[in-house]
Tab-separated table of C-alpha atoms in Angstrom:
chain	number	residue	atom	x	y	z
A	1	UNK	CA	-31.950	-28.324	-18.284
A	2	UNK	CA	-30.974	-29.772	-14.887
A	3	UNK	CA	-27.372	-29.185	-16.160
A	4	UNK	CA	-28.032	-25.612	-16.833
A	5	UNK	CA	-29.549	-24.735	-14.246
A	6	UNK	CA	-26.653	-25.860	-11.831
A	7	UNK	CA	-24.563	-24.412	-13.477
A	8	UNK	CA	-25.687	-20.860	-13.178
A	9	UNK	CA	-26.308	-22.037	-9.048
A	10	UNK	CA	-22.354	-22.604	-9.257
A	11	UNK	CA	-21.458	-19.594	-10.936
A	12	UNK	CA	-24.094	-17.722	-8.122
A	13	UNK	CA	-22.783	-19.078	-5.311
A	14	UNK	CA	-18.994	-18.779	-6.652
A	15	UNK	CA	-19.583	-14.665	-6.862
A	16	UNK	CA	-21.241	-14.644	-3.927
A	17	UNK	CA	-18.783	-16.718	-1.812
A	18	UNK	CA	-15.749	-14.311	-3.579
A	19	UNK	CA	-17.371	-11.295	-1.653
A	20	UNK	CA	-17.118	-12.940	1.330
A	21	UNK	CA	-14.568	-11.145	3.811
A	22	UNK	CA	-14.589	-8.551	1.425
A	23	UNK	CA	-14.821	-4.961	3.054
A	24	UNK	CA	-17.118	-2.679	1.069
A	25	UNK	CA	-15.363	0.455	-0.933
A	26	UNK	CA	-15.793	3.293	0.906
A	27	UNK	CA	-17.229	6.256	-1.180
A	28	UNK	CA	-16.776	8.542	1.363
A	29	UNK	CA	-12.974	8.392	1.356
A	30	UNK	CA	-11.770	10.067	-1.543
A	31	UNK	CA	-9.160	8.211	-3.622
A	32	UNK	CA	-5.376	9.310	-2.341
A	33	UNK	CA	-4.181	8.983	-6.037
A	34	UNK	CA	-6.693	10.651	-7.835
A	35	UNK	CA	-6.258	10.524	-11.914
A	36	UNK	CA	-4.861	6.936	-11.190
A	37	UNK	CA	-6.980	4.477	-13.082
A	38	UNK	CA	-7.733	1.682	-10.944
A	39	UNK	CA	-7.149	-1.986	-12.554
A	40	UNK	CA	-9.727	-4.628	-12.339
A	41	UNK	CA	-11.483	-2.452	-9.284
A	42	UNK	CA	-14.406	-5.306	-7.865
A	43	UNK	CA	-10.938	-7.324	-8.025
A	44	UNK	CA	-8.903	-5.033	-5.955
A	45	UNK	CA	-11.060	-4.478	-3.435
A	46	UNK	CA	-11.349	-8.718	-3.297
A	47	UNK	CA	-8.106	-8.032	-1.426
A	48	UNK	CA	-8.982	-6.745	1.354
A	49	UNK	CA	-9.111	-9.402	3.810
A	50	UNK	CA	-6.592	-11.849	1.746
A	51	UNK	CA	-4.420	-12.971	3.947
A	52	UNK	CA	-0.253	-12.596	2.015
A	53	UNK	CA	1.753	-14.971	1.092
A	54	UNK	CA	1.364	-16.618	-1.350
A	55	UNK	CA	0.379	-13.622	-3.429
A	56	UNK	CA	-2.059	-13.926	-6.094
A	57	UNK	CA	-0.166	-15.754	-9.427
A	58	UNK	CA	1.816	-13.042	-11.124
A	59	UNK	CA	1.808	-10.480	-8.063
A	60	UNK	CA	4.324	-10.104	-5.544
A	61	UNK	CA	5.429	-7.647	-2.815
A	62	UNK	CA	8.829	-6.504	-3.297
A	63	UNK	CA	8.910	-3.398	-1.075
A	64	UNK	CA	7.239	-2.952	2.678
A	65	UNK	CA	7.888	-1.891	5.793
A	66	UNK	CA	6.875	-2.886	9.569
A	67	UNK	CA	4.375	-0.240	11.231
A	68	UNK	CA	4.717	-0.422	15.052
A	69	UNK	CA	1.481	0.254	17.195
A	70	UNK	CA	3.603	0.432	20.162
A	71	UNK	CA	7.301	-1.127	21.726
A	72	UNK	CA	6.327	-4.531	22.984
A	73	UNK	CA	7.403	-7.471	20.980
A	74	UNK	CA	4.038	-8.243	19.469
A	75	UNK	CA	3.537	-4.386	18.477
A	76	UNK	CA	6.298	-3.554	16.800
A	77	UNK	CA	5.221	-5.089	13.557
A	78	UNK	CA	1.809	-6.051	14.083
A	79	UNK	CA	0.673	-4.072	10.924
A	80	UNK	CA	2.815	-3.430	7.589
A	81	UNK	CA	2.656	-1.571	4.402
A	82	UNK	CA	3.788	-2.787	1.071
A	83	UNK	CA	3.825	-2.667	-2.454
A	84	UNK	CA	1.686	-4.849	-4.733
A	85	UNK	CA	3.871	-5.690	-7.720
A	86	UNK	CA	3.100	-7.334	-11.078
A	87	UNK	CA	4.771	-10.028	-13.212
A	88	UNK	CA	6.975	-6.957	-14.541
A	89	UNK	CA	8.076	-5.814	-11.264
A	90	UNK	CA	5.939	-2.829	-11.835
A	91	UNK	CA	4.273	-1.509	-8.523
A	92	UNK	CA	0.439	-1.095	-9.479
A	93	UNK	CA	-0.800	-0.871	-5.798
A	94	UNK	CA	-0.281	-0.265	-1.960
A	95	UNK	CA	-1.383	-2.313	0.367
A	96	UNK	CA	-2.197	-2.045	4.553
A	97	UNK	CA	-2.086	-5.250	6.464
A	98	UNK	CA	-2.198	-6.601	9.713
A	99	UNK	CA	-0.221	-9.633	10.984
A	100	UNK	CA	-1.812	-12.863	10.635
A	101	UNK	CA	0.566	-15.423	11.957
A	102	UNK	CA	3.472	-16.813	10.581
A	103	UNK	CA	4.280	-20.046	8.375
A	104	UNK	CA	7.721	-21.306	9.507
A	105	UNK	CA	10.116	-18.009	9.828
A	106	UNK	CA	7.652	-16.030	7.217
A	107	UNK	CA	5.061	-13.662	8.544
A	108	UNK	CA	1.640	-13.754	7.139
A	109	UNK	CA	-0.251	-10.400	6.419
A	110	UNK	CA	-4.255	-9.934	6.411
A	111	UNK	CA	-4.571	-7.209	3.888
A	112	UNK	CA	-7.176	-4.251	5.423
A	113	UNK	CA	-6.605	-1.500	2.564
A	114	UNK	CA	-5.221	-1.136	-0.946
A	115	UNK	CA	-4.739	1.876	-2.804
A	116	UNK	CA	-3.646	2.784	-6.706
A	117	UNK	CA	0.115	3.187	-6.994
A	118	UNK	CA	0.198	6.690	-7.469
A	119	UNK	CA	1.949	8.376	-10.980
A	120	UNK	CA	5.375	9.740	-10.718
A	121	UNK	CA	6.771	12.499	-12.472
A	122	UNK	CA	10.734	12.642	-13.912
A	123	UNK	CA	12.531	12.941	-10.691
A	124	UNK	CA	9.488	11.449	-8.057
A	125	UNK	CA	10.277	8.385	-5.803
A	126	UNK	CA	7.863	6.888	-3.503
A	127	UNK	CA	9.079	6.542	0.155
A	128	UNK	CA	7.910	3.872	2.347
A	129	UNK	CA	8.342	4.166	6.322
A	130	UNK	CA	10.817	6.419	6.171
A	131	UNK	CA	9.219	9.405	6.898
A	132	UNK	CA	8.532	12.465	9.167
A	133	UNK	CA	5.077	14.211	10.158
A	134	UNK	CA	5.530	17.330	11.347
A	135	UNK	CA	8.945	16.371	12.252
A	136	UNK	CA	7.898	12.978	14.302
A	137	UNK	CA	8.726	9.527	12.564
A	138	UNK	CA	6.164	7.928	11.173
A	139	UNK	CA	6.695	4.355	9.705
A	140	UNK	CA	3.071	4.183	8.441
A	141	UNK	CA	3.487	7.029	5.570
A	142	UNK	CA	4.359	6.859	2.267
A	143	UNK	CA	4.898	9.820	0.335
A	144	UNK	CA	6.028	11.034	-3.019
A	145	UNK	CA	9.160	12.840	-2.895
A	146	UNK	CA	11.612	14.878	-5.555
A	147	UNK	CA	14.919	13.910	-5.999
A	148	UNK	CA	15.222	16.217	-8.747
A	149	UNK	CA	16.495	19.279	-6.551
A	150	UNK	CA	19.463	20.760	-6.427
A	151	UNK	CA	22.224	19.020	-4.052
A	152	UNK	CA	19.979	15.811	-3.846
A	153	UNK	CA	22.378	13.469	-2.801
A	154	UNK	CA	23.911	16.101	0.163
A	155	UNK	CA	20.082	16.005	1.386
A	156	UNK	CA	19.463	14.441	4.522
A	157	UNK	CA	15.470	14.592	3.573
A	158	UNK	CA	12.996	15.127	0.596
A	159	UNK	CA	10.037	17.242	0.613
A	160	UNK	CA	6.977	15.587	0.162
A	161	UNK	CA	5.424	16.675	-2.881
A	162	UNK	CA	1.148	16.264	-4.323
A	163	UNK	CA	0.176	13.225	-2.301
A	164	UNK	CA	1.236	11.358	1.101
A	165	UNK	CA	-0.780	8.915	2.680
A	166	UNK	CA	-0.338	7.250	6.862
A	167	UNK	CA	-2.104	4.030	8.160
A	168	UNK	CA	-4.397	4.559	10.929
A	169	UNK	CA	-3.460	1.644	13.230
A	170	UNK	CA	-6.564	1.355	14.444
A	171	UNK	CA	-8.608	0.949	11.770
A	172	UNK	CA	-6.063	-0.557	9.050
A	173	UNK	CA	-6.958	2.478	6.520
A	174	UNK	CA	-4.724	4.372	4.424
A	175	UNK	CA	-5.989	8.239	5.476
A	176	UNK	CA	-4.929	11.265	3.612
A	177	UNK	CA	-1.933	13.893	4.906
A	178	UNK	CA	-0.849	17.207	3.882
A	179	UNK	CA	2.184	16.583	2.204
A	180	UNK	CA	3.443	19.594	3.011
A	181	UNK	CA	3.472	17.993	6.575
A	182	UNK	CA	5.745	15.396	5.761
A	183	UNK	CA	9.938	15.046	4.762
A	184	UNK	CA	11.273	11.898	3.949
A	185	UNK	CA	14.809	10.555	4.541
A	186	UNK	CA	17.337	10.334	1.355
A	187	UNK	CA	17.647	7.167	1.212
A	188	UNK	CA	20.796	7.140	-1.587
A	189	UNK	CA	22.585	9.186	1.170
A	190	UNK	CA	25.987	8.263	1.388
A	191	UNK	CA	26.307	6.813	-1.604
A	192	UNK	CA	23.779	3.648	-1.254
């Protein structure tokens, strides 16, 4: 019985010390990828104060960006976004982070939001940091854009199209934007 019983203690205090660190979902933010089925969601939001790499066995990040909070040497990267990315090199989230140190020459990231992947639609990209607000770079937005217009490759920029999100620097959270607010820059321009 003794057995039993500390068992189930181990199992308690194993849940309970998982939620540790853990910020609580917010229900007041809506989702920015709404119809987006989130995977594993109590595990998702574990994230949130992980601190990247090593990622999680079968995750990586194999897209991000640096997200200045001002020019000194310690703010211009002292936040990122990036992609969460399975064993299949499918992208199934976004992450916010702040910086957290650095092992050797590799920073280290303390995640502070993570948001579904959003759909795409024949044509749709995601862009990462290399967008516009209302015509003023903004490294902290990531939009969906269509390259499914005419002249796409002559384009300079994209249109955002149905959902864009920016990281408030201050509090680590993906917010909402207009995408109607936002262009991104055509990356394949040129030829790349």
């Amino acid at each position: 019985m003794n057995a039993v019983r500390a068992i189930a203690v181990a199992a308690l205090l194993s849940l309970a010390a998982g939620a540790v660190g853990a910020a609580p979902h917010d229900p007041q933010k809506p989702s920015p990828a709404r119809g987006v089925e989130p995977v594993h969601l109590t595990g998702w939001a574990g994230w949130i104060g992980r601190v990247v790499p090593p990622f999680p066995e079968g995750f990586r990040s194999n897209t991000g960006g640096c997200v200045g909070s001002g020019s000194n040497a310690e703010q211009i990267c002292a936040r990122s976004i990036g992609t969460i990315d399975d064993a299949d090199d499918r992208s199934v989230r976004l992450y916010a982070a702040e910086l957290a140190g650095h092992n050797g020459n590799e920073a280290r990231w303390k995640i502070t939001d993570v948001v579904p992947y959003p759909k795409l639609l024949r044509g749709e990209r995601v862009s990462i940091s290399t967008c516009t607000v209302d015509g003023a770079a903004d490294a902290g937005v990531i939009a969906i854009v269509d390259t499914a217009v005419e002249d796409a490759q002559a384009r300079e920029t994209f249109a955002a199209v149905r959902w864009a999100v920016r990281l408030d620097r201050v509090s680590g959270r993906f917010v909402d934007l207009d995408p109607r607010q936002v262009q991104c820059y055509n990356e394949g321009l040129d030829g790349e």
